Amino acid sequence: MSKALVIGSGLAGLVAALRLDEAGHDVTVLTMGMGGLQLSQGTVDILGYSPERVANPIAALGDVDESHPYRKLGEQTVRESVTWLKTLLGEDYLVGDIEANVVLPSVVGALRPTALYQPQMAAGVLKADTDYTIVGIKQYKDFYPELIAGNLARQELPGGGKVTARAAWIDFEVRSGEADASALTLARALDRDEMIGKFAWALSKVPGEGPIGVPAILGYRRLDVAKEVSRRLGREVFEIPGLPPSIPGMRLNEALRRILLDRRIRLIQGAQAIGFTTSGGKIASVRTHAAGRDVDYAADVIVYAAGGFESGALEMTSYGEIRETLFDLPLVLPEGSPVHGDYWGDPQPLFLVGVTTDDAMRPVGTDGKPVYDNLTVAGSLLAGSTRWEEKSGEGIAIASAWVAARTVSEV
């Protein structure tokens, strides 16, 4: 059984680890923190804009630029990998159709396209001529129903038509005297039956008959809270993801980590990758620093999914020099300055910086040859996409991890 290392525990890292395990590898995941998934919206965005809003994300993959990761990954890989993840997690965690984007309300009332979403969000799929009530909680400060409702009511839906939306507020105190509760505090409270009843009673006073949108607090570990509150009200309730940390993102993160642990995949927390050794054109080991000491992990194959600038895997100095911080991999770099001063002008060149790979997700140099025979890259490290703008982050992470794990399994 070969030894496989995965560096990073975001969505790409977790998917890579599970796929390597299914291929028969002895897998170890090295991670400095909890990964970025718990900061996400808890949806699977494949492609929302290209550059206009996309109706069928799979069909639109061929329209992206030649340098985009999807051009290397291909439609079939995206289809197979995202379908695999949806099946793995089941409909308790993800519903929807990878061939059809829906539109959900964002925390500022924008129309946000996505392919797969959590059941707790399902009643919030926006439909024309529907009356929505957006409800804030007085003890929760990061959700503004007037802003959301006002913006929703002003916009035309992709298929035509508009919605009606109003704002309302409720009291929902879960700890005596607490005036500024966190999303996690509220979600944990709603894991309990008595708090579900209290929440439903408070919502029963909200005007209107259509779906009710609330902050993303509808249960942390308990997955039937939205359904139970809706049953008690006789009115659909849905959650709108807000500022991180995100309860929907945390649900997905915990679900995938639970599967890792059930499969006895080693997950080494607090392990900062700081160096490596090579042998015969391959990486032989990765050195980590944790708890005041250095530890070397030998590996036959490695999937590098440590994120981009946000995690420190990519960095830019004050002189505008950009580098990949662990393996010093070649990067796609812009000509001239990576940033410009026109905030509302063209996209910053920095946004497209990243590692360039072959079709097998192996990082390559200027000669087009793999830098290391047993190293692949997945997720935010890849060059060529503005994931937050085109709403493609999860699709790229899943599909690239799928290919990266398959490639090193064939080494």
Coordinates of C-alpha atoms in Angstrom, one line a residue:
M1 CA 0.0 0.0 0.0
S2 CA 1.6 3.3 -1.1
K3 CA 1.7 6.3 1.2
A4 CA -0.2 9.4 0.1
L5 CA 0.1 12.9 1.6
V6 CA -2.6 15.5 1.1
I7 CA -1.5 19.0 2.2
G8 CA -4.6 21.1 3.1
S9 CA -8.0 20.3 4.4
G10 CA -10.3 22.6 2.5
L11 CA -12.8 21.1 0.1
A12 CA -10.1 20.1 -2.4
G13 CA -8.0 18.5 0.2
L14 CA -10.8 16.5 1.8
V15 CA -12.0 15.3 -1.6
A16 CA -8.5 14.3 -2.6
A17 CA -8.0 12.4 0.6
L18 CA -11.3 10.5 0.2
R19 CA -10.5 9.6 -3.4
L20 CA -7.0 8.4 -2.6
D21 CA -8.4 6.2 0.2
E22 CA -10.9 4.7 -2.3
A23 CA -8.0 4.0 -4.6
G24 CA -6.3 2.0 -1.9
H25 CA -3.6 4.4 -0.6
D26 CA -2.5 4.9 3.0
V27 CA -3.6 8.5 3.4
T28 CA -2.4 11.2 5.7
V29 CA -3.8 14.8 5.6
L30 CA -1.5 17.5 6.8
T31 CA -3.3 20.8 7.7
M32 CA -2.4 23.9 9.6
G33 CA -6.0 24.8 10.4
M34 CA -9.6 23.7 9.8
G35 CA -9.6 24.6 6.0
G36 CA -11.7 27.2 4.2
L37 CA -14.9 25.1 3.7
Q38 CA -16.4 26.3 7.0
L39 CA -16.1 29.9 5.7
S40 CA -18.0 29.1 2.6
Q41 CA -21.7 29.5 1.8
G42 CA -22.2 25.7 2.1
T43 CA -23.3 25.4 -1.6
V44 CA -21.5 23.9 -4.6
D45 CA -21.0 26.6 -7.2
I46 CA -19.9 25.1 -10.5
L47 CA -20.2 28.2 -12.7
G48 CA -22.5 31.1 -12.1
Y49 CA -21.2 33.7 -14.5
S50 CA -19.3 33.3 -17.8
P51 CA -19.4 36.4 -17.8
E52 CA -23.2 36.6 -17.9
R53 CA -25.4 34.6 -15.6
V54 CA -25.3 30.9 -16.5
A55 CA -28.4 28.7 -16.6
N56 CA -26.7 25.3 -17.1
P57 CA -23.2 25.3 -15.6
I58 CA -22.1 22.0 -17.2
A59 CA -23.1 23.2 -20.7
A60 CA -21.3 26.5 -20.1
L61 CA -17.9 25.0 -19.2
G62 CA -16.7 25.0 -22.8
D63 CA -17.2 28.8 -22.9
V64 CA -14.5 29.6 -20.4
D65 CA -11.1 31.1 -21.4
E66 CA -8.4 28.7 -22.6
S67 CA -6.3 29.4 -19.4
H68 CA -9.2 28.5 -17.1
P69 CA -8.8 25.3 -15.0
Y70 CA -12.1 23.9 -16.4
R71 CA -10.5 23.7 -19.9
K72 CA -8.0 21.2 -18.6
L73 CA -10.5 19.4 -16.3
G74 CA -13.3 19.0 -18.9
E75 CA -17.1 18.6 -18.7
Q76 CA -17.1 14.9 -18.0
T77 CA -14.7 15.2 -15.0
V78 CA -16.7 18.0 -13.5
R79 CA -19.9 16.0 -13.9
E80 CA -18.5 12.8 -12.4
S81 CA -16.7 14.4 -9.5
V82 CA -19.6 16.7 -8.4
T83 CA -22.1 13.9 -8.7
W84 CA -19.8 11.6 -6.6
L85 CA -19.7 14.2 -3.8
K86 CA -23.5 14.8 -3.9
T87 CA -24.0 11.0 -3.7
L88 CA -21.4 10.6 -0.9
L89 CA -23.0 13.2 1.3
G90 CA -26.6 12.4 0.4
E91 CA -29.7 14.6 0.3
D92 CA -29.4 15.5 3.9
Y93 CA -26.6 17.8 2.9
L94 CA -26.9 18.6 -0.8
V95 CA -29.9 18.9 -3.2
G96 CA -30.2 20.4 -6.6
D97 CA -29.2 19.6 -10.2
I98 CA -25.7 20.1 -11.6
E99 CA -27.3 20.9 -15.0
A100 CA -29.4 23.8 -13.7
N101 CA -28.4 26.7 -11.6
V102 CA -31.0 28.1 -9.2
V103 CA -31.0 31.6 -7.8
L104 CA -30.8 32.1 -4.0
P105 CA -30.8 35.4 -2.1
S106 CA -27.5 36.5 -0.7
V107 CA -27.1 38.3 2.6
V108 CA -27.3 41.6 0.8
G109 CA -30.3 40.6 -1.3
A110 CA -28.3 39.9 -4.5
L111 CA -29.4 37.0 -6.7
R112 CA -26.8 34.3 -6.3
P113 CA -26.7 31.4 -8.8
T114 CA -25.6 28.0 -7.6
A115 CA -26.1 24.4 -8.6
L116 CA -26.2 22.4 -5.3
Y117 CA -27.4 23.8 -2.0
Q118 CA -28.5 22.5 1.4
P119 CA -32.1 21.4 2.1
Q120 CA -32.3 24.2 4.7
M121 CA -32.0 26.7 1.8
A122 CA -34.5 25.0 -0.6
A123 CA -37.5 27.1 0.1
G124 CA -35.4 30.1 -0.7
V125 CA -35.0 29.2 -4.4
L126 CA -36.5 32.4 -5.8
K127 CA -39.6 32.1 -7.8
A128 CA -41.5 34.8 -9.6
D129 CA -44.8 36.2 -8.1
T130 CA -43.9 34.7 -4.7
D131 CA -44.2 36.6 -1.4
Y132 CA -41.1 36.3 0.9
T133 CA -40.7 37.7 4.4
I134 CA -37.1 38.2 5.5
V135 CA -36.8 38.0 9.3
G136 CA -34.0 39.4 11.4
I137 CA -33.3 38.3 15.0
K138 CA -32.8 41.2 17.4
Q139 CA -30.1 39.3 19.3
Y140 CA -28.1 38.7 16.1
K141 CA -26.4 41.7 14.6
D142 CA -25.0 40.4 11.2
F143 CA -28.3 40.2 9.3
Y144 CA -30.3 43.1 7.9
P145 CA -33.7 42.1 6.6
E146 CA -34.6 45.5 5.2
L147 CA -31.6 45.5 3.0
I148 CA -32.2 42.0 1.8
A149 CA -35.9 42.5 1.2
G150 CA -35.5 45.8 -0.5
N151 CA -32.9 44.6 -3.0
L152 CA -34.8 41.4 -3.7
A153 CA -38.0 43.3 -4.6
R154 CA -36.1 45.6 -7.0
Q155 CA -34.6 42.9 -9.2
E156 CA -36.0 40.8 -12.1
L157 CA -35.4 37.1 -11.9
P158 CA -33.4 35.3 -14.6
G159 CA -36.5 33.8 -16.1
G160 CA -38.5 37.0 -15.9
G161 CA -40.8 38.3 -13.2
K162 CA -40.2 39.6 -9.7
V163 CA -40.8 38.6 -6.1
T164 CA -42.5 40.5 -3.3
A165 CA -40.4 40.8 -0.2
R166 CA -40.9 42.5 3.2
A167 CA -38.8 42.7 6.3
A168 CA -39.6 41.8 9.9
W169 CA -37.9 41.3 13.2
I170 CA -38.3 38.8 16.1
D171 CA -36.9 38.3 19.6
F172 CA -35.1 35.0 20.0
E173 CA -33.0 35.0 23.2
V174 CA -31.2 31.7 23.7
R175 CA -29.0 32.7 26.6
S176 CA -30.4 35.0 29.3
G177 CA -29.3 38.6 28.8
E178 CA -27.2 37.9 25.7
A179 CA -27.8 40.8 23.3
D180 CA -25.2 39.8 20.6
A181 CA -25.4 36.1 19.9
S182 CA -23.2 34.4 17.3
A183 CA -24.6 32.3 14.5
L184 CA -23.1 29.2 16.1
T185 CA -24.7 30.0 19.5
L186 CA -28.1 30.3 17.8
A187 CA -27.6 27.2 15.6
R188 CA -26.5 25.0 18.5
A189 CA -29.6 26.2 20.5
L190 CA -31.8 25.1 17.6
D191 CA -30.5 21.6 17.9
R192 CA -32.8 21.3 20.9
D193 CA -36.5 20.6 20.7
E194 CA -37.5 23.3 23.2
M195 CA -35.7 26.0 21.3
I196 CA -37.3 24.8 18.0
G197 CA -40.6 25.4 19.6
K198 CA -39.6 28.8 20.9
F199 CA -38.3 29.8 17.5
A200 CA -41.5 28.6 15.7
W201 CA -43.6 30.5 18.2
A202 CA -41.7 33.7 17.5
L203 CA -42.0 33.3 13.7
S204 CA -45.7 32.6 14.0
K205 CA -46.2 36.4 14.6
V206 CA -44.5 37.3 11.3
P207 CA -46.9 38.7 8.7
G208 CA -47.5 37.1 5.3
E209 CA -48.2 33.6 4.0
G210 CA -45.2 32.9 1.8
P211 CA -41.7 31.5 2.7
I212 CA -39.8 33.0 5.5
G213 CA -36.0 33.7 5.2
V214 CA -33.9 33.8 8.3
P215 CA -30.1 33.9 9.0
A216 CA -28.3 30.6 8.5
I217 CA -28.8 29.2 12.0
L218 CA -31.3 26.4 11.3
G219 CA -29.4 23.8 13.3
Y220 CA -25.8 22.9 13.6
R221 CA -25.7 19.1 14.0
R222 CA -29.4 18.5 13.7
L223 CA -30.4 18.6 10.0
D224 CA -34.2 18.6 10.3
V225 CA -34.7 22.0 12.0
A226 CA -35.9 23.8 8.9
K227 CA -38.4 21.0 8.1
E228 CA -39.6 20.9 11.7
V229 CA -40.0 24.7 12.1
S230 CA -41.9 24.7 8.7
R231 CA -44.2 21.9 9.9
R232 CA -45.1 23.7 13.1
L233 CA -45.7 27.0 11.3
G234 CA -47.5 25.6 8.3
R235 CA -45.2 27.8 6.3
E236 CA -41.9 27.2 4.6
V237 CA -38.7 28.5 6.3
F238 CA -35.3 28.8 4.7
E239 CA -31.9 30.1 5.7
I240 CA -29.7 32.7 4.0
P241 CA -25.9 32.2 4.5
G242 CA -24.2 35.3 5.9
L243 CA -20.8 36.4 7.1
P244 CA -18.3 33.7 8.1
P245 CA -17.9 31.5 10.0
S246 CA -20.8 30.0 8.1
I247 CA -23.1 27.4 9.7
P248 CA -23.8 25.7 6.3
G249 CA -20.1 25.6 5.5
M250 CA -19.4 24.1 8.9
R251 CA -22.0 21.4 8.3
L252 CA -20.3 20.3 5.1
N253 CA -16.9 20.5 6.7
E254 CA -17.9 18.3 9.6
A255 CA -19.7 15.8 7.4
L256 CA -16.6 15.3 5.2
R257 CA -14.3 15.2 8.2
R258 CA -16.5 12.6 9.8
I259 CA -16.2 10.4 6.8
L260 CA -12.4 10.8 6.9
L261 CA -12.4 9.7 10.5
D262 CA -14.8 6.8 9.9
R263 CA -12.4 5.6 7.2
R264 CA -9.5 6.0 9.6
I265 CA -7.7 8.5 7.4
R266 CA -5.1 10.3 9.5
L267 CA -5.7 14.0 9.9
I268 CA -2.8 15.9 11.4
Q269 CA -4.0 19.2 12.7
G270 CA -1.7 22.2 13.4
A271 CA 1.0 20.8 11.0
Q272 CA 2.6 23.7 9.1
A273 CA 4.4 22.3 6.0
I274 CA 7.8 24.1 5.9
G275 CA 10.0 22.0 3.6
F276 CA 10.6 18.8 1.6
T277 CA 13.2 16.4 0.3
T278 CA 13.5 15.0 -3.2
S279 CA 14.9 11.8 -4.7
G280 CA 15.0 10.8 -8.4
G281 CA 12.8 13.6 -9.6
K282 CA 10.2 12.9 -6.9
I283 CA 9.3 14.4 -3.6
A284 CA 10.4 11.9 -0.9
S285 CA 9.1 13.6 2.2
V286 CA 7.4 16.7 3.5
R287 CA 8.6 18.4 6.7
T288 CA 6.1 20.0 9.1
H289 CA 6.5 22.1 12.2
A290 CA 4.0 21.5 15.0
A291 CA 4.1 21.8 18.8
G292 CA 7.6 23.1 18.8
R293 CA 9.2 20.3 16.7
D294 CA 9.8 19.3 13.1
V295 CA 8.4 16.1 11.8
D296 CA 9.1 14.5 8.4
Y297 CA 6.4 12.6 6.6
A298 CA 7.6 10.2 3.9
A299 CA 5.3 9.9 0.8
D300 CA 5.1 8.1 -2.4
V301 CA 2.5 10.5 -3.8
I302 CA 1.4 14.0 -2.8
V303 CA -1.7 16.2 -3.5
Y304 CA -1.0 19.8 -2.7
A305 CA -4.3 21.6 -1.9
A306 CA -3.2 24.2 0.6
G307 CA -5.2 27.2 -0.9
G308 CA -3.9 30.4 -2.4
F309 CA -3.1 33.9 -1.0
E310 CA -5.8 33.5 1.6
S311 CA -3.9 30.6 3.3
G312 CA -0.3 31.7 2.7
A313 CA 0.4 29.1 0.1
L314 CA 1.0 32.1 -2.3
E315 CA 2.5 35.3 -1.0
M316 CA 3.4 38.7 -2.5
T317 CA 6.2 40.8 -1.0
S318 CA 6.1 44.6 -0.6
Y319 CA 8.2 44.7 -3.8
G320 CA 5.5 42.9 -5.8
E321 CA 7.3 39.6 -6.0
I322 CA 5.0 36.6 -5.9
R323 CA 6.0 33.1 -5.0
E324 CA 4.6 29.7 -4.0
T325 CA 5.8 29.2 -0.4
L326 CA 6.4 25.4 0.0
F327 CA 7.7 23.8 -3.2
D328 CA 8.6 27.1 -5.0
L329 CA 6.5 26.0 -7.9
P330 CA 6.5 28.0 -11.2
L331 CA 3.6 30.5 -11.3
V332 CA 1.6 32.2 -14.0
L333 CA 2.4 35.9 -13.4
P334 CA 1.1 39.0 -14.9
E335 CA 3.2 41.4 -17.0
G336 CA 4.0 44.5 -15.2
S337 CA 2.4 45.3 -11.8
P338 CA 0.1 42.7 -10.3
V339 CA -2.2 45.4 -8.9
H340 CA -3.5 48.7 -10.1
G341 CA -5.1 51.6 -8.4
D342 CA -8.4 51.7 -10.2
Y343 CA -10.7 49.9 -7.8
W344 CA -13.7 50.0 -10.1
G345 CA -11.7 49.4 -13.3
D346 CA -10.4 46.2 -14.8
P347 CA -9.9 43.1 -12.6
Q348 CA -6.6 43.1 -10.7
P349 CA -4.0 41.0 -12.6
L350 CA -3.1 39.4 -9.2
F351 CA -6.5 37.5 -9.3
L352 CA -5.3 35.2 -12.1
V353 CA -1.9 34.3 -10.5
G354 CA -1.4 30.6 -9.6
V355 CA 0.3 27.4 -10.5
T356 CA 0.0 26.2 -14.0
T357 CA -0.5 22.5 -14.6
D358 CA -0.9 19.9 -17.3
D359 CA -4.2 18.1 -17.9
A360 CA -3.3 15.7 -15.1
M361 CA -3.0 18.6 -12.5
R362 CA 0.8 18.1 -12.3
P363 CA 2.6 21.5 -11.9
V364 CA 4.7 22.2 -15.0
G365 CA 7.7 24.5 -15.7
T366 CA 8.2 26.7 -18.8
D367 CA 9.2 23.6 -20.7
G368 CA 5.8 22.1 -20.1
K369 CA 7.3 19.2 -18.2
P370 CA 6.1 18.2 -14.7
V371 CA 8.2 19.7 -11.9
Y372 CA 7.9 16.6 -9.8
D373 CA 6.6 13.2 -11.0
N374 CA 4.6 12.4 -7.9
L375 CA 3.1 15.9 -7.1
T376 CA -0.3 17.2 -8.2
V377 CA -2.1 20.4 -7.3
A378 CA -5.8 21.1 -6.6
G379 CA -8.1 23.9 -5.6
S380 CA -7.3 27.6 -5.1
L381 CA -3.6 27.2 -6.1
L382 CA -4.6 26.8 -9.7
A383 CA -4.1 29.8 -12.0
G384 CA -6.6 31.2 -14.4
S385 CA -9.9 31.7 -12.6
T386 CA -11.6 34.4 -10.4
R387 CA -13.6 31.9 -8.4
W388 CA -15.5 34.4 -6.3
E389 CA -16.6 36.5 -9.2
E390 CA -17.6 33.7 -11.6
K391 CA -19.0 31.5 -8.7
S392 CA -16.9 28.4 -9.6
G393 CA -14.8 27.7 -6.5
E394 CA -16.4 24.5 -5.3
G395 CA -16.6 23.0 -8.8
I396 CA -12.9 23.7 -9.5
A397 CA -11.9 22.4 -6.1
I398 CA -13.8 19.1 -6.4
A399 CA -12.9 18.4 -10.0
S400 CA -9.2 19.3 -9.7
A401 CA -8.9 17.2 -6.5
W402 CA -10.6 14.3 -8.4
V403 CA -8.1 14.5 -11.2
A404 CA -5.1 15.1 -8.9
A405 CA -5.9 12.0 -6.8
R406 CA -6.4 9.9 -10.0
T407 CA -3.1 11.0 -11.4
V408 CA -1.0 10.2 -8.4
S409 CA -2.7 6.9 -8.1
E410 CA -1.3 6.0 -11.5
V411 CA 2.3 6.9 -10.6

